[in-house]
PDB file of C-alpha atoms in Angstrom:
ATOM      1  CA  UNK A 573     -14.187  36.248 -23.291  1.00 42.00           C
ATOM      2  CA  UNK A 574     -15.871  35.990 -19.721  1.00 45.00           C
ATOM      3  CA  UNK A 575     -13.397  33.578 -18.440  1.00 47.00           C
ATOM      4  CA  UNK A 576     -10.565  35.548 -19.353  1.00 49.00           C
ATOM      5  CA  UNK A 577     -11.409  38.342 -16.932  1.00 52.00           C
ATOM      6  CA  UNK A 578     -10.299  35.464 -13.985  1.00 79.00           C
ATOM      7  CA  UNK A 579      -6.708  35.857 -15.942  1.00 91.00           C
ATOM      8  CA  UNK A 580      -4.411  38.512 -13.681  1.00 95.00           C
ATOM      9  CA  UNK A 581      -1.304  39.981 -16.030  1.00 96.00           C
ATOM     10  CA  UNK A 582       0.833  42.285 -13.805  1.00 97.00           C
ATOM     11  CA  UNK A 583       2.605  45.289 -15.726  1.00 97.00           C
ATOM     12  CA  UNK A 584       5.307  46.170 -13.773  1.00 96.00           C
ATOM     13  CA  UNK A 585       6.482  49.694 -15.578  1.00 96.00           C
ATOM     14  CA  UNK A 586       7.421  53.510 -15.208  1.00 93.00           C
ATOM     15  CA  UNK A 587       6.401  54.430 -17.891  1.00 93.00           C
ATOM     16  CA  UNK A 588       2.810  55.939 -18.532  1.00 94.00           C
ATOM     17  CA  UNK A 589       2.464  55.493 -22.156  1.00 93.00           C
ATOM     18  CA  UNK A 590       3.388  51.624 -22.365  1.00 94.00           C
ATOM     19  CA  UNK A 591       1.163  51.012 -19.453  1.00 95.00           C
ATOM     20  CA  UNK A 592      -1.699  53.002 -20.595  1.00 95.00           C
ATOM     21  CA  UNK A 593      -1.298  51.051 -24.014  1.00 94.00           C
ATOM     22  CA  UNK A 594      -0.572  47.668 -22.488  1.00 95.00           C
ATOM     23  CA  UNK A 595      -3.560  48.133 -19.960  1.00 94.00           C
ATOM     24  CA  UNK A 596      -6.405  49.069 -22.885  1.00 94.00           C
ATOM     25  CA  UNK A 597      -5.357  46.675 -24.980  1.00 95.00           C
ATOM     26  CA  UNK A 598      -5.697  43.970 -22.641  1.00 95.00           C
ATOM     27  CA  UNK A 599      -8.469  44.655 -20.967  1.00 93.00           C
ATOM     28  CA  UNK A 600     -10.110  45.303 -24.773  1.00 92.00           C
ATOM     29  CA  UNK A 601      -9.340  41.521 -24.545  1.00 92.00           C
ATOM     30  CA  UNK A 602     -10.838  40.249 -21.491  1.00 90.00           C
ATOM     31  CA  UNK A 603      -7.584  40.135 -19.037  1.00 93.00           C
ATOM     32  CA  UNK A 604      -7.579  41.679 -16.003  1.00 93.00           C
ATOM     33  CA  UNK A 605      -4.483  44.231 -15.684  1.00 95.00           C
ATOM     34  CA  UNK A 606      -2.968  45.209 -12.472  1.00 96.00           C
ATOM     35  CA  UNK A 607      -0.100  48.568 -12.694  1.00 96.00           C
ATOM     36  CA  UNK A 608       3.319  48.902 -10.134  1.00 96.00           C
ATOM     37  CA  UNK A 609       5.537  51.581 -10.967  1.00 95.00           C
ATOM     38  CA  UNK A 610       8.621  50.309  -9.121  1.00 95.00           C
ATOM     39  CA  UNK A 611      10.473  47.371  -8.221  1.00 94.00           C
ATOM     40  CA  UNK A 612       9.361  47.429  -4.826  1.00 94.00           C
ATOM     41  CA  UNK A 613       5.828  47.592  -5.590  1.00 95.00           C
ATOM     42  CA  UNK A 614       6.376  44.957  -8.322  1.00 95.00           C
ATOM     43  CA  UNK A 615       7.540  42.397  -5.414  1.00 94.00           C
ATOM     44  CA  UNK A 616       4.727  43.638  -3.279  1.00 95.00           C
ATOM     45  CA  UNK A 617       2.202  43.422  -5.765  1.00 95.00           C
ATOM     46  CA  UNK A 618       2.873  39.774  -7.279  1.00 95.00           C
ATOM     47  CA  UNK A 619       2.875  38.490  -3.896  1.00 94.00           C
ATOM     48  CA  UNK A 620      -0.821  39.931  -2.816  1.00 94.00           C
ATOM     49  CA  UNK A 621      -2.402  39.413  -5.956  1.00 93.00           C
ATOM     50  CA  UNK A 622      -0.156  36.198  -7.880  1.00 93.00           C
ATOM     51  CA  UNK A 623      -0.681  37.032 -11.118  1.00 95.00           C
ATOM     52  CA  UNK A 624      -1.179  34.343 -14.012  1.00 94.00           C
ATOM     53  CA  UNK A 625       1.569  36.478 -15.571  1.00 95.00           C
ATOM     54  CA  UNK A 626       4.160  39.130 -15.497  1.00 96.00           C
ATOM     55  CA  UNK A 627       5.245  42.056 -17.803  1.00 97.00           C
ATOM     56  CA  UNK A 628       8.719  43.688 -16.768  1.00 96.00           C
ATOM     57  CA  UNK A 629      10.266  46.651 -17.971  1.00 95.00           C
ATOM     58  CA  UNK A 630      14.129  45.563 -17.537  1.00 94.00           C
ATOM     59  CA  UNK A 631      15.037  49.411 -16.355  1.00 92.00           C
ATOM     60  CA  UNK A 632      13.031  50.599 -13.294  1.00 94.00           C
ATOM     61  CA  UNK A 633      13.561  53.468 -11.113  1.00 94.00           C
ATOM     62  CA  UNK A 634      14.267  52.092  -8.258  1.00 92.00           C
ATOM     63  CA  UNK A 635      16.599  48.893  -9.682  1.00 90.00           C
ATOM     64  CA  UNK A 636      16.919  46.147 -11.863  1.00 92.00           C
ATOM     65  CA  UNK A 637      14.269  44.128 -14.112  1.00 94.00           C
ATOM     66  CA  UNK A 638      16.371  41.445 -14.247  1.00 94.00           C
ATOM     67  CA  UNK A 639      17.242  41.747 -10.546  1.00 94.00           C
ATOM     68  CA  UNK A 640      13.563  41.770  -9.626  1.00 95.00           C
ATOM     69  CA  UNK A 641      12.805  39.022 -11.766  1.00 96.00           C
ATOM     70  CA  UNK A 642      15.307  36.774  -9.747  1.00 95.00           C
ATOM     71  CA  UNK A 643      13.765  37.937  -6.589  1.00 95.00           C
ATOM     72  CA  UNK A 644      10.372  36.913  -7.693  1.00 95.00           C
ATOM     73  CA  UNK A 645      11.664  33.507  -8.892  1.00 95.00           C
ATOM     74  CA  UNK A 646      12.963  33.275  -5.486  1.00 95.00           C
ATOM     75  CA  UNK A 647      10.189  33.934  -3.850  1.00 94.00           C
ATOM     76  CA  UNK A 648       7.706  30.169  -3.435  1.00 93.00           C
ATOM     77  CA  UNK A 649       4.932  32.310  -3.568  1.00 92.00           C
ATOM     78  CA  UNK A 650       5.440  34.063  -7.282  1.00 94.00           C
ATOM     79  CA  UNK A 651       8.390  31.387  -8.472  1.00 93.00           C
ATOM     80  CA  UNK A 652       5.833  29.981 -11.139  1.00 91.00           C
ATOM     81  CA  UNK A 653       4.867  33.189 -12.890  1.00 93.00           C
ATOM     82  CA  UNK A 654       6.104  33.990 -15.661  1.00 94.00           C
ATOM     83  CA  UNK A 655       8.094  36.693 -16.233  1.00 95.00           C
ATOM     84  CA  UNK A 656       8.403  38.391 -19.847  1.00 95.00           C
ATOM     85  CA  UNK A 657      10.677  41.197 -20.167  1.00 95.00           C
ATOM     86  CA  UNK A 658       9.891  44.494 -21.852  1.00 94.00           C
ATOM     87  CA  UNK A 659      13.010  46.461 -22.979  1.00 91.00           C
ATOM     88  CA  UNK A 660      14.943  48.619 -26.057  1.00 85.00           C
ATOM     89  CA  UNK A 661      16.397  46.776 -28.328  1.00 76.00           C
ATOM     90  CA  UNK A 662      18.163  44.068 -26.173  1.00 76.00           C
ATOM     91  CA  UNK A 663      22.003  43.342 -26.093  1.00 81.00           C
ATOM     92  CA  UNK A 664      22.904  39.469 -26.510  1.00 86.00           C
ATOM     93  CA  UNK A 665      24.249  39.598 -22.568  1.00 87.00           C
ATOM     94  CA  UNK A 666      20.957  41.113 -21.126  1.00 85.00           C
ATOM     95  CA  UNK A 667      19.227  38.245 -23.027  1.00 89.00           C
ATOM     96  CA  UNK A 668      21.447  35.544 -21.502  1.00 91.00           C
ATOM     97  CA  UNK A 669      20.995  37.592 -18.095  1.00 92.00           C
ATOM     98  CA  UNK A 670      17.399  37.971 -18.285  1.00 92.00           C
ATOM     99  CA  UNK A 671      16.885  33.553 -18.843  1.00 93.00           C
ATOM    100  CA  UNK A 672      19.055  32.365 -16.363  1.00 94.00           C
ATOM    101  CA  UNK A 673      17.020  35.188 -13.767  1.00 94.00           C
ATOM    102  CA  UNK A 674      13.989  33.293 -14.816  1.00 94.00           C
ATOM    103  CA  UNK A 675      12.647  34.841 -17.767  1.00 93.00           C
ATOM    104  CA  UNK A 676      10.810  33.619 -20.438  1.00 92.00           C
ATOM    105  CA  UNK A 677      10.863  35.668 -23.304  1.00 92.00           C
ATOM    106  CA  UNK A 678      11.764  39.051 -24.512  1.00 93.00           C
ATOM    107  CA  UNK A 679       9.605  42.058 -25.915  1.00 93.00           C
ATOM    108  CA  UNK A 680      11.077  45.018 -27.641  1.00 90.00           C
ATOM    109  CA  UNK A 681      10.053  48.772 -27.255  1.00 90.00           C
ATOM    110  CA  UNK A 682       7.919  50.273 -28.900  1.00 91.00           C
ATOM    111  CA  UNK A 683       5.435  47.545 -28.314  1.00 91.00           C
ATOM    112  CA  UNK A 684       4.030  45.712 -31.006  1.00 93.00           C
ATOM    113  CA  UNK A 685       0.545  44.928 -29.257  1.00 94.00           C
ATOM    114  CA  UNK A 686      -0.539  42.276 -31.538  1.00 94.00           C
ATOM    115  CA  UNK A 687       3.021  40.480 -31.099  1.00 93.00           C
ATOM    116  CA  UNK A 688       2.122  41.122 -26.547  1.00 94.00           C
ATOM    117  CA  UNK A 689      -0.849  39.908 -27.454  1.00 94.00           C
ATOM    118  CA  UNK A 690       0.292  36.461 -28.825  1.00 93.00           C
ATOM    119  CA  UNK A 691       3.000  36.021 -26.800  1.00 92.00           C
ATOM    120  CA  UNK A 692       1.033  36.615 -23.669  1.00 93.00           C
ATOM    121  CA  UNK A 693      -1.426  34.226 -25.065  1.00 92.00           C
ATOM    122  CA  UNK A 694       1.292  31.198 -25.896  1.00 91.00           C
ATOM    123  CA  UNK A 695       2.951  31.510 -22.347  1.00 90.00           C
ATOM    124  CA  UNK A 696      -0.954  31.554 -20.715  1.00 89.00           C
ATOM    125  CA  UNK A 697      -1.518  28.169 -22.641  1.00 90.00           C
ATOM    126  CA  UNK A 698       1.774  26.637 -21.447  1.00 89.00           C
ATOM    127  CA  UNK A 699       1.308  27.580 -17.925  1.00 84.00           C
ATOM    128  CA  UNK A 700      -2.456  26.114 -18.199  1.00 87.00           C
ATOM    129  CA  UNK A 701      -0.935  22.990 -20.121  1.00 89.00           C
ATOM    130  CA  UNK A 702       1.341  22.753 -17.159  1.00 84.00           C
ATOM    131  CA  UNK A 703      -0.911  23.455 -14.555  1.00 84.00           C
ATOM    132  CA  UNK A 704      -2.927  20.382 -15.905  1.00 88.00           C
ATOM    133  CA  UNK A 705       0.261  18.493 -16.061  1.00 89.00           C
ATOM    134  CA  UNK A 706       0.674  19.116 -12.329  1.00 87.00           C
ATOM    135  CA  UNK A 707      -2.658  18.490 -11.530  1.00 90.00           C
ATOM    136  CA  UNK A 708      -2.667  14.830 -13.095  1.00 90.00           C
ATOM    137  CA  UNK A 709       0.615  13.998 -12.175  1.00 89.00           C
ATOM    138  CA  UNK A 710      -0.650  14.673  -8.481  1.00 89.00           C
ATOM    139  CA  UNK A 711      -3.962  12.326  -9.249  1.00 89.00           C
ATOM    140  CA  UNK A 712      -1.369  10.163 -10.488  1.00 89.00           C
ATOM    141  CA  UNK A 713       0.924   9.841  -7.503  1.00 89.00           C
ATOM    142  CA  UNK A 714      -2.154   9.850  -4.990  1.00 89.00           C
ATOM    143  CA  UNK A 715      -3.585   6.908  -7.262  1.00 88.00           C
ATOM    144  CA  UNK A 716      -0.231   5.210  -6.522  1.00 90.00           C
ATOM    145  CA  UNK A 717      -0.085   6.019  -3.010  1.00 88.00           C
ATOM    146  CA  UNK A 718      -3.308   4.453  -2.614  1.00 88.00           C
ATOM    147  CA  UNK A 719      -2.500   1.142  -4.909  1.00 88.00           C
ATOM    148  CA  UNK A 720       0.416   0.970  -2.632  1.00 87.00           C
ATOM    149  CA  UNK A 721      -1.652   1.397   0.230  1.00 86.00           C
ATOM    150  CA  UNK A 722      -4.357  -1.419  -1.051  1.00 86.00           C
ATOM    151  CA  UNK A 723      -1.364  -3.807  -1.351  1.00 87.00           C
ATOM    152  CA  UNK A 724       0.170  -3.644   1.240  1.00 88.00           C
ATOM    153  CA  UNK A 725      -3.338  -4.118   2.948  1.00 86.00           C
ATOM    154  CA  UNK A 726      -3.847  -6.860   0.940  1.00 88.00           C
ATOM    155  CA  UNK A 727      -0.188  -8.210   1.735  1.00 87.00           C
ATOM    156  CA  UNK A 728      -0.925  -8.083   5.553  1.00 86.00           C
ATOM    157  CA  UNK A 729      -4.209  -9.950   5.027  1.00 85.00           C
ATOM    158  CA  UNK A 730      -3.026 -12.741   3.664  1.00 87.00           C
ATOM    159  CA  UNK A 731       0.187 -12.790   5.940  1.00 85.00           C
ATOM    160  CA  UNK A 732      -2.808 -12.875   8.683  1.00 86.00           C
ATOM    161  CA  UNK A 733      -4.689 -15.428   6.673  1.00 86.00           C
ATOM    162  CA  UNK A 734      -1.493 -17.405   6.375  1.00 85.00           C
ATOM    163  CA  UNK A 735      -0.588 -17.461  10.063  1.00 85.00           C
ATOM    164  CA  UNK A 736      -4.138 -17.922  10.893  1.00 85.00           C
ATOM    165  CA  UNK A 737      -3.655 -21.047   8.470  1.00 87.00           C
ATOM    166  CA  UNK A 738      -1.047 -22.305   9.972  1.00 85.00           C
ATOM    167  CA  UNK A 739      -2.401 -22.072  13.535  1.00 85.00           C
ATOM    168  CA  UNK A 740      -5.555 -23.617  12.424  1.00 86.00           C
ATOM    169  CA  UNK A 741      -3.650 -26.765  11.318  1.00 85.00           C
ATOM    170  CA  UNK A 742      -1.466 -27.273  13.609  1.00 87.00           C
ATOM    171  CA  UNK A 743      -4.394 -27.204  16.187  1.00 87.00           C
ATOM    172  CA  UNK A 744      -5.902 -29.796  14.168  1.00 85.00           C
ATOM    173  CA  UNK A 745      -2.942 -31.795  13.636  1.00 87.00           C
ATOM    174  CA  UNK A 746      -2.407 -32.198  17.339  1.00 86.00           C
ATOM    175  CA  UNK A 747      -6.229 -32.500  17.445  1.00 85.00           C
ATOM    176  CA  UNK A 748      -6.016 -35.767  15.418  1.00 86.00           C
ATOM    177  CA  UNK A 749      -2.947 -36.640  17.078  1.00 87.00           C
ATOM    178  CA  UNK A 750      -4.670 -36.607  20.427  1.00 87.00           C
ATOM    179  CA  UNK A 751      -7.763 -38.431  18.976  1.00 84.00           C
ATOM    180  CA  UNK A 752      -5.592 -40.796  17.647  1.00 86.00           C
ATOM    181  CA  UNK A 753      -3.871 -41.399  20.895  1.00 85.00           C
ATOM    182  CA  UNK A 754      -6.711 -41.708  22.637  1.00 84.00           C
ATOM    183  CA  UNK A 755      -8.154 -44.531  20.051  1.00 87.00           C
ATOM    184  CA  UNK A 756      -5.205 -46.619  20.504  1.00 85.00           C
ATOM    185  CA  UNK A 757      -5.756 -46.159  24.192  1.00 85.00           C
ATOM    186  CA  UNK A 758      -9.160 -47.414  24.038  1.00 83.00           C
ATOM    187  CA  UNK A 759      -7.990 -50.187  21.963  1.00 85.00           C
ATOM    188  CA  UNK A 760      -5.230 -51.082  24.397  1.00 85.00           C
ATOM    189  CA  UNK A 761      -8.075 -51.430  27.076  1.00 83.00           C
ATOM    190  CA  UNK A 762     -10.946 -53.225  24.572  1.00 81.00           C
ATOM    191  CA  UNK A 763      -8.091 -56.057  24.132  1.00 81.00           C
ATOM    192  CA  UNK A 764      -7.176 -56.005  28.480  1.00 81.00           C
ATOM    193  CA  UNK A 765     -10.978 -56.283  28.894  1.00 76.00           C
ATOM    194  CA  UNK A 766     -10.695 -59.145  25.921  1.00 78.00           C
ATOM    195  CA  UNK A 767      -8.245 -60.892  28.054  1.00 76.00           C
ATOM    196  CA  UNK A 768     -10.035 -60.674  30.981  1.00 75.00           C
ATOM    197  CA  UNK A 769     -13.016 -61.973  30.172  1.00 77.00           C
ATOM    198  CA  UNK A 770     -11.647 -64.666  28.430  1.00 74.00           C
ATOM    199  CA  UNK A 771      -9.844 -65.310  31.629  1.00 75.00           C
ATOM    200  CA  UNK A 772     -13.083 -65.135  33.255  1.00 72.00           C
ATOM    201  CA  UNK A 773     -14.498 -67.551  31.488  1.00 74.00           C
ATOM    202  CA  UNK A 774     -12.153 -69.595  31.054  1.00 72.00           C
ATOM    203  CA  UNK A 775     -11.701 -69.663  35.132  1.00 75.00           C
ATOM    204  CA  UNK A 776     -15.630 -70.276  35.327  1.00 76.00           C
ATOM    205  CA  UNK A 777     -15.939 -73.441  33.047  1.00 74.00           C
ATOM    206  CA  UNK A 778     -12.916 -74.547  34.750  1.00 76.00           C
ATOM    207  CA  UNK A 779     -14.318 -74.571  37.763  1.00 76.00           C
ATOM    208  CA  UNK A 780     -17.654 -76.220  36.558  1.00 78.00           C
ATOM    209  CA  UNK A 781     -14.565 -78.989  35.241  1.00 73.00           C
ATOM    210  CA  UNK A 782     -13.898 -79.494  38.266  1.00 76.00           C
ATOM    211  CA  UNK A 783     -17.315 -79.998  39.742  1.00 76.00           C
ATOM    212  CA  UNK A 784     -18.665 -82.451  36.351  1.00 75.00           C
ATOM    213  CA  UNK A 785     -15.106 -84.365  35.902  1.00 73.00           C
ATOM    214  CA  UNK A 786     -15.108 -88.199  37.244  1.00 73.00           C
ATOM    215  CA  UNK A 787     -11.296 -88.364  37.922  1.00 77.00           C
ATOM    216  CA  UNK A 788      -7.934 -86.824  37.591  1.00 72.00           C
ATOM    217  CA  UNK A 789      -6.876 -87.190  34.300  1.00 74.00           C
ATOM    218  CA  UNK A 790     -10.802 -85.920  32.900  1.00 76.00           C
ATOM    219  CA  UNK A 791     -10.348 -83.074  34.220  1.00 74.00           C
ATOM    220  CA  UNK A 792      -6.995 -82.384  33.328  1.00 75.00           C
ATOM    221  CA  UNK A 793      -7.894 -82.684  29.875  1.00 78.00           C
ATOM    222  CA  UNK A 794     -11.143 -80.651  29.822  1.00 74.00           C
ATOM    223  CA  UNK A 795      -9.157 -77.968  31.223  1.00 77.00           C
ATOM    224  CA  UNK A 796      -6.676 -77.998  28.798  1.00 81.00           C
ATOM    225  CA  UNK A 797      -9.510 -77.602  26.608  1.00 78.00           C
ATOM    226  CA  UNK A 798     -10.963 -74.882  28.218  1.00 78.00           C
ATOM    227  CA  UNK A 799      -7.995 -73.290  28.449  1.00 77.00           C
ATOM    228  CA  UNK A 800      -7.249 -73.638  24.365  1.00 79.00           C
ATOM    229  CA  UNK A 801     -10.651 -72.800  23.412  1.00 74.00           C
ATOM    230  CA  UNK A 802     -11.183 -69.511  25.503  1.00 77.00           C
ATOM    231  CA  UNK A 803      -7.676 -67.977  25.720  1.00 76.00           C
ATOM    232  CA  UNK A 804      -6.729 -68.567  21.977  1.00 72.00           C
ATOM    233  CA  UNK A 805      -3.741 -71.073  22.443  1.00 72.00           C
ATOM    234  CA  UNK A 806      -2.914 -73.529  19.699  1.00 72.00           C
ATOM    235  CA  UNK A 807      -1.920 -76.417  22.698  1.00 76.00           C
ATOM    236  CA  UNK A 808      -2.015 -76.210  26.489  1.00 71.00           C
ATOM    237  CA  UNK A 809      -0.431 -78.667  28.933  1.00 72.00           C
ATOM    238  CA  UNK A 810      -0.770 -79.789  32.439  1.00 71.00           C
ATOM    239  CA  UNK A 811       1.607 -81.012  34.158  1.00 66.00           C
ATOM    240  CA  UNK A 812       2.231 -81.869  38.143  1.00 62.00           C
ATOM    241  CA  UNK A 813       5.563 -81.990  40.281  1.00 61.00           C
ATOM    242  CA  UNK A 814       5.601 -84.356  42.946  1.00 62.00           C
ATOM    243  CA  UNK A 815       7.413 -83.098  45.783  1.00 60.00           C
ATOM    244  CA  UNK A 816       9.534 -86.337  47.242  1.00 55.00           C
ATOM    245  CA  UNK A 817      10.923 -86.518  50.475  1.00 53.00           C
ATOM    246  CA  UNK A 818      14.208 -87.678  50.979  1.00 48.00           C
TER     247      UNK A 818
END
């Protein structure tokens, strides 16, 4: 019973005998009742206090239950209470005018305080069934707000990743490309350096030719050796051009 006493009913009524009746009653059963009189003070009560719910005589003194009710449904503050009417017996078009204000159910004078009773209790467990609704349909949305949040994280990190990727190889493709180049390069000069040499040489043992051979024709033909054996030539040939004067 203790936690019912956090439960707030407002009894918006004239008259002293229903809310001397509905206020026992209900506090006999662990709700908390708050009393306004009028219309006015109905408006200005729900909005300081917000009641978990509302009991509204249709005829006021100073206006319309029905009226009132659409005011409080109005109203962002009190728009989720709800409202059950208290009234005579009730004609068909009050009904119909007392739902589409915001109502949600009808009791009929003289009260039958078992029947408040178990009304007020159904419409308390619907508003707590929907108040848990709410609640995880909230965790729900801010649980996909955050997934939303994590992937799209996760959707710039690997667009990072991927450019980072791509950078990354392409510096290592020109990388290779320039360590590549410069391999050729330093085979271009390993086979100049080759050639040289063997020109070198083959200069040198030329020259020695010249110094060992005996006649003309020797050392023509040790230099055509030289020349075959050091510079990679299948044949070489000397020849001479006589220059005659005419």
């Amino acid at each position: 019973m203790n936690n019912k006493y956090k439960i707030k009913i407002l009894i918006i009524d004239d008259s002293p005998l229903t809310i001397n009746i509905l206020k026992n009653n209900l506090l006999n059963h662990g709700y908390y009742p708050y009393i306004a009189t009028s219309a006015q003070k109905g408006i200005a009560r729900a909005e300081l206090i917000s009641p978990d719910l509302i009991l509204l005589d249709v005829v006021l003194p100073d206006g319309s239950g029905i009226d009132l009710c659409q005011k409080i449904k109005s109203n962002p503050t009190t728009t989720n209470i709800p409202v059950i009417f208290m009234t005579g017996l009730p004609s068909k078009q009050d009904q119909i005018r007392g739902f589409q204000a915001g109502g949600v159910d009808f009791l009929t004078k003289p009260l039958d305080i078992d029947e408040v009773l178990l009304r007020i209790n159904n419409y308390l467990a619907i508003k707590k069934m929907q108040n848990e609704l709410k609640i995880q349909n909230e965790k729900l949305l801010q649980e996909i707000f955050q997934r939303k949040k994590a992937e799209q994280e996760i959707k710039l990190l690997n667009e990072h990743l991927e450019a980072s990727v791509a950078d990354r190889t392409k510096k290592l493709q020109e990388t290779n490309q320039q360590l590549q180049d410069a391999i050729e390069k330093h085979q271009q000069i390993e086979l100049m350096l080759r050639k040289v040499n063997q020109s070198y040489k083959a200069l040198s043992e030329c020259n020695q030719a010249i110094i060992r051979s005996s006649d003309e024709q020797d050392l023509l033909n040790q230099i055509c050796q030289i020349i075959v054996k050091n510079c990679n030539f299948k044949i070489s040939w000397i020849g001479f051009l006589n220059n005659h004067s005419h």
